[in-house]
Every structure is written in C-alpha cells, then in structure tokens.
PDB file of C-alpha atoms and ligand atoms in Angstrom:
ATOM      1  CA  MET A  11     -16.950 -71.136 -20.661  1.00  0.00           C
ATOM      2  CA  VAL A  12     -20.279 -71.882 -18.959  1.00  0.00           C
ATOM      3  CA  LEU A  13     -23.223 -72.933 -21.107  1.00  0.00           C
ATOM      4  CA  THR A  14     -26.598 -72.173 -19.606  1.00  0.00           C
ATOM      5  CA  PHE A  15     -29.563 -73.738 -21.320  1.00  0.00           C
ATOM      6  CA  PRO A  16     -32.676 -71.580 -21.935  1.00  0.00           C
ATOM      7  CA  ALA A  17     -35.613 -71.695 -19.518  1.00  0.00           C
ATOM      8  CA  GLY A  18     -37.673 -74.825 -19.895  1.00  0.00           C
ATOM      9  CA  THR A  19     -34.766 -77.098 -20.700  1.00  0.00           C
ATOM     10  CA  GLY A  20     -33.924 -77.864 -17.076  1.00  0.00           C
ATOM     11  CA  SER A  21     -31.070 -76.571 -14.971  1.00  0.00           C
ATOM     12  CA  LEU A  22     -28.216 -78.182 -16.835  1.00  0.00           C
ATOM     13  CA  HIS A  23     -24.913 -76.288 -16.653  1.00  0.00           C
ATOM     14  CA  LEU A  24     -21.882 -77.548 -18.528  1.00  0.00           C
ATOM     15  CA  ASN A  25     -18.344 -76.411 -17.922  1.00  0.00           C
ATOM     16  CA  LEU A  26     -16.458 -76.836 -21.153  1.00  0.00           C
ATOM     17  CA  VAL A  27     -12.758 -76.339 -21.630  1.00  0.00           C
ATOM     18  CA  GLU A  28     -11.942 -75.023 -25.042  1.00  0.00           C
ATOM     19  CA  PRO A  29      -8.804 -76.441 -26.631  1.00  0.00           C
ATOM     20  CA  ASN A  30      -7.294 -72.996 -27.173  1.00  0.00           C
ATOM     21  CA  LEU A  31      -8.587 -70.624 -24.555  1.00  0.00           C
ATOM     22  CA  PRO A  32      -8.023 -67.035 -25.652  1.00  0.00           C
ATOM     23  CA  MET A  33      -7.067 -66.214 -22.065  1.00  0.00           C
ATOM     24  CA  ASP A  34      -3.439 -67.208 -22.253  1.00  0.00           C
ATOM     25  CA  VAL A  35      -0.551 -65.228 -20.909  1.00  0.00           C
ATOM     26  CA  SER A  36       3.116 -65.985 -21.546  1.00  0.00           C
ATOM     27  CA  TYR A  37       5.622 -64.325 -19.247  1.00  0.00           C
ATOM     28  CA  HIS A  38       8.928 -66.131 -19.755  1.00  0.00           C
ATOM     29  CA  ASN A  39      10.403 -64.974 -23.067  1.00  0.00           C
ATOM     30  CA  HIS A  40      13.586 -63.486 -24.457  1.00  0.00           C
ATOM     31  CA  SER A  41      14.470 -60.796 -26.974  1.00  0.00           C
ATOM     32  CA  ASN A  42      17.828 -59.925 -28.463  1.00  0.00           C
ATOM     33  CA  TRP A  43      18.579 -58.022 -25.260  1.00  0.00           C
ATOM     34  CA  SER A  44      19.802 -61.415 -24.048  1.00  0.00           C
ATOM     35  CA  ASP A  45      19.868 -64.672 -26.016  1.00  0.00           C
ATOM     36  CA  GLY A  46      16.705 -64.227 -28.073  1.00  0.00           C
ATOM     37  CA  LEU A  47      16.852 -63.732 -31.844  1.00  0.00           C
ATOM     38  CA  ASP A  48      14.288 -60.991 -32.250  1.00  0.00           C
ATOM     39  CA  SER A  49      13.793 -57.418 -31.112  1.00  0.00           C
ATOM     40  CA  VAL A  50      11.561 -56.243 -28.278  1.00  0.00           C
ATOM     41  CA  LYS A  51       9.104 -54.852 -30.810  1.00  0.00           C
ATOM     42  CA  ALA A  52       9.033 -58.026 -32.899  1.00  0.00           C
ATOM     43  CA  MET A  53       8.374 -60.227 -29.859  1.00  0.00           C
ATOM     44  CA  TYR A  54       5.452 -58.165 -28.508  1.00  0.00           C
ATOM     45  CA  ASP A  55       3.977 -57.731 -31.983  1.00  0.00           C
ATOM     46  CA  ALA A  56       4.123 -61.500 -32.545  1.00  0.00           C
ATOM     47  CA  ALA A  57       2.449 -62.206 -29.192  1.00  0.00           C
ATOM     48  CA  LYS A  58      -0.340 -59.766 -29.963  1.00  0.00           C
ATOM     49  CA  ALA A  59      -0.829 -61.262 -33.417  1.00  0.00           C
ATOM     50  CA  ALA A  60      -0.925 -64.764 -31.889  1.00  0.00           C
ATOM     51  CA  GLY A  61      -3.903 -63.729 -29.754  1.00  0.00           C
ATOM     52  CA  LEU A  62      -2.247 -63.864 -26.345  1.00  0.00           C
ATOM     53  CA  ARG A  63      -4.036 -61.792 -23.727  1.00  0.00           C
ATOM     54  CA  GLU A  64      -0.823 -60.812 -21.969  1.00  0.00           C
ATOM     55  CA  PHE A  65       2.820 -61.210 -22.899  1.00  0.00           C
ATOM     56  CA  GLY A  66       6.010 -60.320 -21.102  1.00  0.00           C
ATOM     57  CA  LEU A  67       9.680 -60.345 -21.928  1.00  0.00           C
ATOM     58  CA  SER A  68      11.963 -61.624 -19.185  1.00  0.00           C
ATOM     59  CA  ASP A  69      15.438 -61.292 -20.601  1.00  0.00           C
ATOM     60  CA  HIS A  70      18.349 -62.857 -18.744  1.00  0.00           C
ATOM     61  CA  TYR A  71      19.924 -60.818 -15.984  1.00  0.00           C
ATOM     62  CA  VAL A  72      22.881 -62.837 -14.741  1.00  0.00           C
ATOM     63  CA  VAL A  73      25.148 -61.231 -12.184  1.00  0.00           C
ATOM     64  CA  PRO A  74      27.775 -63.928 -11.659  1.00  0.00           C
ATOM     65  CA  GLY A  75      28.048 -64.811  -8.006  1.00  0.00           C
ATOM     66  CA  LEU A  76      31.194 -66.901  -8.293  1.00  0.00           C
ATOM     67  CA  PRO A  77      34.667 -65.545  -9.050  1.00  0.00           C
ATOM     68  CA  ASN A  78      35.326 -68.062 -11.826  1.00  0.00           C
ATOM     69  CA  LEU A  79      32.128 -67.179 -13.708  1.00  0.00           C
ATOM     70  CA  ASN A  80      32.601 -64.245 -16.024  1.00  0.00           C
ATOM     71  CA  ASP A  81      29.822 -62.043 -17.345  1.00  0.00           C
ATOM     72  CA  LYS A  82      27.715 -64.140 -19.645  1.00  0.00           C
ATOM     73  CA  GLU A  83      27.193 -63.298 -23.284  1.00  0.00           C
ATOM     74  CA  TRP A  84      23.698 -64.807 -23.096  1.00  0.00           C
ATOM     75  CA  SER A  85      22.728 -62.256 -20.431  1.00  0.00           C
ATOM     76  CA  MET A  86      22.067 -58.591 -21.050  1.00  0.00           C
ATOM     77  CA  PRO A  87      25.075 -56.486 -20.065  1.00  0.00           C
ATOM     78  CA  ILE A  88      24.455 -56.203 -16.339  1.00  0.00           C
ATOM     79  CA  GLN A  89      25.017 -52.464 -16.162  1.00  0.00           C
ATOM     80  CA  LYS A  90      22.331 -51.940 -18.833  1.00  0.00           C
ATOM     81  CA  VAL A  91      19.420 -53.455 -16.927  1.00  0.00           C
ATOM     82  CA  HIS A  92      17.720 -50.063 -16.406  1.00  0.00           C
ATOM     83  CA  GLN A  93      18.047 -49.297 -20.110  1.00  0.00           C
ATOM     84  CA  TYR A  94      16.426 -52.657 -20.920  1.00  0.00           C
ATOM     85  CA  VAL A  95      13.505 -51.983 -18.597  1.00  0.00           C
ATOM     86  CA  ASP A  96      13.054 -48.453 -19.983  1.00  0.00           C
ATOM     87  CA  GLU A  97      13.015 -49.696 -23.571  1.00  0.00           C
ATOM     88  CA  VAL A  98      10.565 -52.490 -22.835  1.00  0.00           C
ATOM     89  CA  ILE A  99       8.221 -50.242 -20.838  1.00  0.00           C
ATOM     90  CA  SER A 100       8.274 -47.617 -23.537  1.00  0.00           C
ATOM     91  CA  TYR A 101       7.276 -50.147 -26.209  1.00  0.00           C
ATOM     92  CA  CYS A 102       4.666 -51.687 -23.892  1.00  0.00           C
ATOM     93  CA  LYS A 103       2.963 -48.296 -23.543  1.00  0.00           C
ATOM     94  CA  SER A 104       2.746 -47.915 -27.300  1.00  0.00           C
ATOM     95  CA  ILE A 105       1.206 -51.322 -27.967  1.00  0.00           C
ATOM     96  CA  SER A 106      -1.169 -51.742 -25.024  1.00  0.00           C
ATOM     97  CA  CYS A 107      -4.861 -52.021 -25.941  1.00  0.00           C
ATOM     98  CA  ASP A 108      -8.103 -53.542 -24.655  1.00  0.00           C
ATOM     99  CA  ASP A 109      -7.314 -57.024 -25.963  1.00  0.00           C
ATOM    100  CA  PHE A 110      -3.620 -57.152 -25.204  1.00  0.00           C
ATOM    101  CA  THR A 111      -1.645 -56.205 -22.126  1.00  0.00           C
ATOM    102  CA  PRO A 112       2.143 -56.200 -22.394  1.00  0.00           C
ATOM    103  CA  ARG A 113       4.157 -56.868 -19.238  1.00  0.00           C
ATOM    104  CA  VAL A 114       7.756 -56.425 -18.265  1.00  0.00           C
ATOM    105  CA  GLY A 115       9.814 -58.959 -16.362  1.00  0.00           C
ATOM    106  CA  LEU A 116      13.299 -60.342 -15.874  1.00  0.00           C
ATOM    107  CA  GLU A 117      14.725 -63.835 -15.580  1.00  0.00           C
ATOM    108  CA  VAL A 118      17.276 -63.515 -12.802  1.00  0.00           C
ATOM    109  CA  ASP A 119      19.890 -66.074 -11.801  1.00  0.00           C
ATOM    110  CA  TYR A 120      20.061 -66.867  -8.097  1.00  0.00           C
ATOM    111  CA  PHE A 121      23.486 -67.151  -6.469  1.00  0.00           C
ATOM    112  CA  ARG A 122      23.704 -67.511  -2.722  1.00  0.00           C
ATOM    113  CA  GLU A 123      26.883 -65.401  -2.851  1.00  0.00           C
ATOM    114  CA  ASN A 124      25.303 -62.187  -4.160  1.00  0.00           C
ATOM    115  CA  TRP A 125      21.508 -62.409  -4.056  1.00  0.00           C
ATOM    116  CA  LYS A 126      21.148 -59.550  -1.595  1.00  0.00           C
ATOM    117  CA  ASP A 127      23.087 -57.190  -3.881  1.00  0.00           C
ATOM    118  CA  VAL A 128      20.988 -58.311  -6.841  1.00  0.00           C
ATOM    119  CA  ALA A 129      17.778 -57.875  -4.824  1.00  0.00           C
ATOM    120  CA  ALA A 130      18.741 -54.273  -4.056  1.00  0.00           C
ATOM    121  CA  ILE A 131      19.031 -53.574  -7.796  1.00  0.00           C
ATOM    122  CA  LEU A 132      15.758 -55.359  -8.543  1.00  0.00           C
ATOM    123  CA  ASP A 133      14.055 -53.102  -5.998  1.00  0.00           C
ATOM    124  CA  THR A 134      14.851 -50.120  -8.244  1.00  0.00           C
ATOM    125  CA  LEU A 135      13.126 -51.672 -11.292  1.00  0.00           C
ATOM    126  CA  PRO A 136       9.368 -51.295 -11.935  1.00  0.00           C
ATOM    127  CA  LEU A 137       8.798 -54.895 -13.013  1.00  0.00           C
ATOM    128  CA  ASP A 138       5.525 -56.762 -13.275  1.00  0.00           C
ATOM    129  CA  TYR A 139       7.232 -59.979 -12.124  1.00  0.00           C
ATOM    130  CA  ARG A 140      10.630 -61.457 -11.343  1.00  0.00           C
ATOM    131  CA  ILE A 141      11.429 -64.968 -12.529  1.00  0.00           C
ATOM    132  CA  GLY A 142      13.989 -66.708 -10.331  1.00  0.00           C
ATOM    133  CA  SER A 143      16.088 -69.348 -12.090  1.00  0.00           C
ATOM    134  CA  CYS A 144      19.244 -71.361 -11.542  1.00  0.00           C
ATOM    135  CA  HIS A 145      21.313 -72.065 -14.644  1.00  0.00           C
ATOM    136  CA  TYR A 146      24.362 -73.045 -12.576  1.00  0.00           C
ATOM    137  CA  ALA A 147      25.091 -75.682  -9.978  1.00  0.00           C
ATOM    138  CA  PHE A 148      28.470 -74.772  -8.478  1.00  0.00           C
ATOM    139  CA  ASP A 149      30.171 -73.300 -11.563  1.00  0.00           C
ATOM    140  CA  PHE A 150      28.660 -75.928 -13.865  1.00  0.00           C
ATOM    141  CA  SER A 151      26.468 -74.534 -16.629  1.00  0.00           C
ATOM    142  CA  ILE A 152      23.384 -76.753 -16.514  1.00  0.00           C
ATOM    143  CA  ASP A 153      21.587 -75.920 -19.738  1.00  0.00           C
ATOM    144  CA  HIS A 154      24.288 -74.760 -22.132  1.00  0.00           C
ATOM    145  CA  MET A 155      25.335 -77.889 -24.057  1.00  0.00           C
ATOM    146  CA  ALA A 156      24.904 -81.644 -23.834  1.00  0.00           C
ATOM    147  CA  GLU A 157      28.678 -81.866 -24.338  1.00  0.00           C
ATOM    148  CA  ASP A 158      29.171 -80.370 -20.869  1.00  0.00           C
ATOM    149  CA  TRP A 159      27.337 -83.363 -19.379  1.00  0.00           C
ATOM    150  CA  GLU A 160      28.900 -86.136 -21.440  1.00  0.00           C
ATOM    151  CA  PRO A 161      32.211 -86.502 -19.539  1.00  0.00           C
ATOM    152  CA  LEU A 162      30.544 -86.479 -16.094  1.00  0.00           C
ATOM    153  CA  THR A 163      30.420 -89.535 -13.857  1.00  0.00           C
ATOM    154  CA  GLN A 164      27.058 -90.544 -12.435  1.00  0.00           C
ATOM    155  CA  GLU A 165      28.289 -89.337  -9.064  1.00  0.00           C
ATOM    156  CA  GLN A 166      29.019 -85.879 -10.495  1.00  0.00           C
ATOM    157  CA  ILE A 167      25.651 -85.806 -12.236  1.00  0.00           C
ATOM    158  CA  ASN A 168      23.925 -86.630  -8.959  1.00  0.00           C
ATOM    159  CA  ALA A 169      25.858 -83.892  -7.150  1.00  0.00           C
ATOM    160  CA  ILE A 170      24.730 -81.345  -9.753  1.00  0.00           C
ATOM    161  CA  TYR A 171      21.083 -82.310  -9.307  1.00  0.00           C
ATOM    162  CA  VAL A 172      21.282 -82.134  -5.513  1.00  0.00           C
ATOM    163  CA  GLU A 173      23.049 -78.776  -5.553  1.00  0.00           C
ATOM    164  CA  TYR A 174      20.555 -77.462  -8.102  1.00  0.00           C
ATOM    165  CA  TRP A 175      17.561 -78.352  -5.917  1.00  0.00           C
ATOM    166  CA  ARG A 176      19.258 -76.933  -2.857  1.00  0.00           C
ATOM    167  CA  LYS A 177      19.751 -73.652  -4.726  1.00  0.00           C
ATOM    168  CA  MET A 178      16.141 -73.618  -5.914  1.00  0.00           C
ATOM    169  CA  MET A 179      14.940 -74.074  -2.340  1.00  0.00           C
ATOM    170  CA  GLU A 180      17.199 -71.253  -1.142  1.00  0.00           C
ATOM    171  CA  MET A 181      16.071 -69.054  -4.026  1.00  0.00           C
ATOM    172  CA  ALA A 182      12.436 -69.451  -2.942  1.00  0.00           C
ATOM    173  CA  GLN A 183      13.358 -68.798   0.686  1.00  0.00           C
ATOM    174  CA  THR A 184      14.833 -65.382  -0.154  1.00  0.00           C
ATOM    175  CA  GLY A 185      11.332 -64.063  -0.927  1.00  0.00           C
ATOM    176  CA  VAL A 186      12.841 -61.924  -3.708  1.00  0.00           C
ATOM    177  CA  PHE A 187      11.189 -63.627  -6.692  1.00  0.00           C
ATOM    178  CA  ASP A 188       7.622 -64.149  -7.950  1.00  0.00           C
ATOM    179  CA  ILE A 189       7.781 -67.042 -10.418  1.00  0.00           C
ATOM    180  CA  VAL A 190      10.064 -70.085 -10.456  1.00  0.00           C
ATOM    181  CA  GLY A 191      11.778 -70.578 -13.821  1.00  0.00           C
ATOM    182  CA  HIS A 192      11.826 -74.097 -15.345  1.00  0.00           C
ATOM    183  CA  LEU A 193      11.595 -75.962 -12.045  1.00  0.00           C
ATOM    184  CA  ASP A 194      13.444 -79.155 -13.042  1.00  0.00           C
ATOM    185  CA  LEU A 195      15.939 -77.775 -15.575  1.00  0.00           C
ATOM    186  CA  PRO A 196      18.801 -80.310 -15.059  1.00  0.00           C
ATOM    187  CA  LYS A 197      16.838 -82.978 -16.944  1.00  0.00           C
ATOM    188  CA  LYS A 198      17.182 -80.942 -20.171  1.00  0.00           C
ATOM    189  CA  PHE A 199      19.816 -83.073 -21.910  1.00  0.00           C
ATOM    190  CA  ALA A 200      18.457 -86.379 -20.570  1.00  0.00           C
ATOM    191  CA  PHE A 201      21.272 -87.217 -18.165  1.00  0.00           C
ATOM    192  CA  PRO A 202      19.109 -88.408 -15.272  1.00  0.00           C
ATOM    193  CA  CYS A 203      19.962 -88.408 -11.595  1.00  0.00           C
ATOM    194  CA  SER A 204      20.194 -91.861 -10.035  1.00  0.00           C
ATOM    195  CA  CYS A 205      19.625 -90.730  -6.449  1.00  0.00           C
ATOM    196  CA  ASP A 206      16.365 -90.054  -4.670  1.00  0.00           C
ATOM    197  CA  LEU A 207      15.484 -86.348  -4.926  1.00  0.00           C
ATOM    198  CA  TYR A 208      12.033 -86.609  -3.370  1.00  0.00           C
ATOM    199  CA  ASP A 209      12.822 -84.946  -0.047  1.00  0.00           C
ATOM    200  CA  ILE A 210      14.773 -81.999  -1.434  1.00  0.00           C
ATOM    201  CA  GLN A 211      12.115 -81.482  -4.111  1.00  0.00           C
ATOM    202  CA  GLU A 212       9.416 -81.570  -1.457  1.00  0.00           C
ATOM    203  CA  ALA A 213      11.306 -79.044   0.676  1.00  0.00           C
ATOM    204  CA  THR A 214      11.661 -76.828  -2.408  1.00  0.00           C
ATOM    205  CA  LEU A 215       7.950 -77.041  -3.215  1.00  0.00           C
ATOM    206  CA  GLN A 216       7.139 -76.181   0.407  1.00  0.00           C
ATOM    207  CA  ALA A 217       9.478 -73.167   0.213  1.00  0.00           C
ATOM    208  CA  ILE A 218       7.792 -72.045  -3.023  1.00  0.00           C
ATOM    209  CA  LYS A 219       4.410 -72.328  -1.347  1.00  0.00           C
ATOM    210  CA  ALA A 220       5.593 -70.478   1.766  1.00  0.00           C
ATOM    211  CA  ALA A 221       6.957 -67.658  -0.420  1.00  0.00           C
ATOM    212  CA  ASP A 222       3.621 -67.467  -2.267  1.00  0.00           C
ATOM    213  CA  MET A 223       5.382 -67.908  -5.602  1.00  0.00           C
ATOM    214  CA  ALA A 224       3.976 -69.398  -8.783  1.00  0.00           C
ATOM    215  CA  ILE A 225       5.745 -71.999 -10.870  1.00  0.00           C
ATOM    216  CA  GLU A 226       5.636 -72.054 -14.641  1.00  0.00           C
ATOM    217  CA  LEU A 227       4.669 -74.793 -17.015  1.00  0.00           C
ATOM    218  CA  ASN A 228       7.484 -74.087 -19.431  1.00  0.00           C
ATOM    219  CA  THR A 229       6.663 -75.649 -22.793  1.00  0.00           C
ATOM    220  CA  ALA A 230      10.213 -75.354 -24.197  1.00  0.00           C
ATOM    221  CA  GLY A 231      11.184 -78.670 -22.585  1.00  0.00           C
ATOM    222  CA  TRP A 232       9.024 -80.531 -25.108  1.00  0.00           C
ATOM    223  CA  PHE A 233      11.531 -79.486 -27.758  1.00  0.00           C
ATOM    224  CA  LYS A 234      14.677 -80.500 -25.856  1.00  0.00           C
ATOM    225  CA  PRO A 235      16.224 -83.970 -25.452  1.00  0.00           C
ATOM    226  CA  CYS A 236      14.202 -84.515 -22.235  1.00  0.00           C
ATOM    227  CA  ASN A 237      11.054 -84.309 -24.404  1.00  0.00           C
ATOM    228  CA  GLU A 238       8.742 -83.110 -21.641  1.00  0.00           C
ATOM    229  CA  PRO A 239       7.892 -79.697 -20.235  1.00  0.00           C
ATOM    230  CA  TYR A 240       9.394 -78.218 -17.101  1.00  0.00           C
ATOM    231  CA  PRO A 241       8.306 -79.461 -14.644  1.00  0.00           C
ATOM    232  CA  SER A 242       7.471 -83.140 -15.088  1.00  0.00           C
ATOM    233  CA  LEU A 243       3.944 -84.407 -14.570  1.00  0.00           C
ATOM    234  CA  ASP A 244       4.957 -85.914 -11.240  1.00  0.00           C
ATOM    235  CA  LEU A 245       6.264 -82.597  -9.907  1.00  0.00           C
ATOM    236  CA  LEU A 246       3.274 -80.748 -11.290  1.00  0.00           C
ATOM    237  CA  LYS A 247       0.921 -83.114  -9.444  1.00  0.00           C
ATOM    238  CA  ARG A 248       2.837 -82.505  -6.228  1.00  0.00           C
ATOM    239  CA  ALA A 249       2.658 -78.734  -6.810  1.00  0.00           C
ATOM    240  CA  ARG A 250      -1.093 -79.117  -7.334  1.00  0.00           C
ATOM    241  CA  GLN A 251      -1.446 -80.883  -4.005  1.00  0.00           C
ATOM    242  CA  LEU A 252       0.129 -77.832  -2.368  1.00  0.00           C
ATOM    243  CA  ASP A 253      -2.111 -75.537  -4.421  1.00  0.00           C
ATOM    244  CA  ILE A 254       0.858 -73.735  -6.009  1.00  0.00           C
ATOM    245  CA  PRO A 255      -0.332 -71.550  -8.923  1.00  0.00           C
ATOM    246  CA  VAL A 256       1.001 -72.249 -12.412  1.00  0.00           C
ATOM    247  CA  ILE A 257       1.665 -69.873 -15.305  1.00  0.00           C
ATOM    248  CA  ILE A 258       2.034 -71.380 -18.788  1.00  0.00           C
ATOM    249  CA  SER A 259       5.071 -69.912 -20.557  1.00  0.00           C
ATOM    250  CA  ALA A 260       6.778 -70.564 -23.860  1.00  0.00           C
ATOM    251  CA  ASP A 261      10.320 -69.482 -22.932  1.00  0.00           C
ATOM    252  CA  ALA A 262      10.345 -68.204 -26.504  1.00  0.00           C
ATOM    253  CA  HIS A 263      13.624 -67.012 -27.988  1.00  0.00           C
ATOM    254  CA  GLU A 264      12.055 -66.071 -31.318  1.00  0.00           C
ATOM    255  CA  THR A 265       8.744 -64.766 -32.602  1.00  0.00           C
ATOM    256  CA  ALA A 266       7.591 -68.133 -33.972  1.00  0.00           C
ATOM    257  CA  ASN A 267       7.474 -69.625 -30.469  1.00  0.00           C
ATOM    258  CA  VAL A 268       5.529 -67.076 -28.416  1.00  0.00           C
ATOM    259  CA  ASN A 269       2.746 -69.559 -27.593  1.00  0.00           C
ATOM    260  CA  ARG A 270       4.370 -72.812 -28.684  1.00  0.00           C
ATOM    261  CA  ALA A 271       2.573 -75.954 -27.458  1.00  0.00           C
ATOM    262  CA  PHE A 272       0.087 -74.027 -25.330  1.00  0.00           C
ATOM    263  CA  ASP A 273      -2.703 -76.442 -26.292  1.00  0.00           C
ATOM    264  CA  ARG A 274      -0.585 -79.339 -25.038  1.00  0.00           C
ATOM    265  CA  ALA A 275       0.163 -77.366 -21.898  1.00  0.00           C
ATOM    266  CA  GLN A 276      -3.532 -76.915 -21.137  1.00  0.00           C
ATOM    267  CA  ALA A 277      -4.053 -80.661 -21.391  1.00  0.00           C
ATOM    268  CA  PHE A 278      -0.968 -81.360 -19.289  1.00  0.00           C
ATOM    269  CA  LEU A 279      -2.210 -79.057 -16.546  1.00  0.00           C
ATOM    270  CA  ALA A 280      -5.569 -80.813 -16.547  1.00  0.00           C
ATOM    271  CA  GLN A 281      -3.781 -84.162 -16.295  1.00  0.00           C
ATOM    272  CA  ALA A 282      -2.006 -82.896 -13.190  1.00  0.00           C
ATOM    273  CA  GLY A 283      -5.348 -81.951 -11.641  1.00  0.00           C
ATOM    274  CA  TYR A 284      -5.278 -78.208 -12.285  1.00  0.00           C
ATOM    275  CA  GLY A 285      -8.537 -76.487 -13.218  1.00  0.00           C
ATOM    276  CA  THR A 286      -8.956 -73.660 -15.692  1.00  0.00           C
ATOM    277  CA  GLN A 287      -8.042 -70.848 -13.294  1.00  0.00           C
ATOM    278  CA  ARG A 288      -5.246 -68.764 -14.780  1.00  0.00           C
ATOM    279  CA  TRP A 289      -3.215 -65.946 -13.290  1.00  0.00           C
ATOM    280  CA  ARG A 290      -1.615 -62.704 -14.306  1.00  0.00           C
ATOM    281  CA  TYR A 291       0.958 -60.427 -12.707  1.00  0.00           C
ATOM    282  CA  GLU A 292       0.792 -56.696 -12.460  1.00  0.00           C
ATOM    283  CA  GLY A 293       3.327 -54.701 -10.460  1.00  0.00           C
ATOM    284  CA  ARG A 294       4.428 -57.966  -8.760  1.00  0.00           C
ATOM    285  CA  LYS A 295       0.903 -58.768  -7.606  1.00  0.00           C
ATOM    286  CA  ARG A 296      -0.657 -62.049  -8.710  1.00  0.00           C
ATOM    287  CA  LEU A 297      -4.289 -61.624  -9.732  1.00  0.00           C
ATOM    288  CA  PRO A 298      -6.862 -63.932 -11.340  1.00  0.00           C
ATOM    289  CA  LEU A 299      -7.048 -63.711 -15.112  1.00  0.00           C
ATOM    290  CA  ASN A 300     -10.717 -63.622 -15.918  1.00  0.00           C
ATOM    291  CA  ASN A 301     -12.085 -64.936 -19.121  1.00  0.00           C
TER     292      ASN A 301
HETATM  293 ZN1   ZN B  29      16.220 -70.022 -18.132  1.00  0.00          ZN
HETATM  294 ZN1   ZN B  30      14.516 -68.328 -20.287  1.00  0.00          ZN
END
C-alpha cells in the first residue's frame, strides 16, 4: 500500500506493509483425493471464505520409481490423475469470481528412475503449476513418521540428507517442475544432519534459479517437531541472494488450515530480505500478483 499525502503536505510517500495483505495465494494444498481430510469443494470454499485471492489444490501424484516402493495410499490412485484434474477444473469454473481465482496443480514426487515417463503424463494435464517434491531418499520415507528415524545411526541420517539434496538438485535440473515443495523437508522430525550440506544446498539453489523455478515458504513446518517453516531462515536468505521467487503456501490437509500462519510467513519473508512482491501461476506461467 502506498500512502500519498495531499498537496501542500510535502512529497512524503510511505510504503506500509499490512500485517494481513489480502493478496495472498496458497498453492500447495491437499484434498481427500490424496491425504487431505476434506473434499475439493470444501477446500476451495474454505479458501474463498478465508479471503485468499488465489487457491490451488496440489494433491499427491506419486508414481513409485523404485521396485520396492508400492503405490502409496497417501497418493491419488495414479491411473486416476486425469479424473482428479477434470474434477478440480470443473469445480474451479463454478467458483471463480472477481475476488477469487481457483487454480489447479499437482504435487509430484521426483524419482530419477522414472521422471521422464512421469513428465510425459504431466504434459497431457492442463495444470496451472507443478510442484516438485521428494518424499523419499533411496526407499526411505522421509516425512511419514518419527519412528522411521529413531533407529537410524547418525551416519544413516547424514546419508539420507545428502541423497535428499542430490535428488532435489536433479529434480530442478529436469526443468519439468515450476515450484519446489518444502525445500528442506528432512528436518521435519528434528533428527538433524551432522555433516556440512552447504555445497550441495548451494548447487541445488543454483539449479532452481537456472530452471527459473519458485520455492515455497511452506508454513506447515511451524506445526511439526522442527518448529520452523520450510525452508529455514538461512536457506531463505540464500534464496533471496539468488533472487529466487517465493510463494507462501499452507500445505493444508484440511479446511481449517488453508492460510495457516500466513501473517508469520509475511514477517519471515521480510526477515530474509524479501520485499512485498508476490507471484501467481497461470497455465504454468509465473506472473506478478498485483495488489
Ligand atoms: Zn509434500
Ligand atoms: Zn503436500
């Protein structure tokens, strides 16, 4: 918001950031097509009622790339992805209005073993954006349960982190995705890595920049054992130095969370050196979101 004082009061212009800008979008969210609790309709209706300018579902689409990973119950059935997109688009058309633009996306797992096959399917889907995520390092499920981490040695934990970052870098290098999902996910259950990840993180950020992708400030991390958003302030500052765009997202799995902690997210972005510029996606093009 720019305040311009009336003539005669000088040429003072103030740029004020409102605590809850009505210009928010939230693109990383789940319905009961994957592991969310609520229906497509309920999620969009809640986002509209919450005053979001744009909202998109991005249900999980996990095509297992490793022989020992079966189809995942927290993903939509992989053969139903077109049906999902059709249903979401059809509801989006019915709810769209001047103040609220619904979007359609997917959160897609990257596997180096099958990404080209997955990309060919994605090319047949009229999505507004594709979120690229890694929920697996090797066949280890990173974000399922703390109990999966408890028996690991520090050496195994370190190997998971390194493999995760390697996969994230590769995922960006494919050029198939638009937004990076929860950049530093392995910290979720607070089992930290004891080795130096700086170089592989830097290479990943450079790959994200080269692919012209955005990252998300995913507020769900504040409500997990790690108690901070994805990514950390340190990583966000490094992304800022490279001028990588950020999209605030709730990663909501129920209607109550469609814009959870967005006020904190605004402050966190400012702390990392980001201004008030926000972005939207339409037909996989990133465009400025004007106030
Ligand atoms: Zn995810
Ligand atoms: Zn998600």
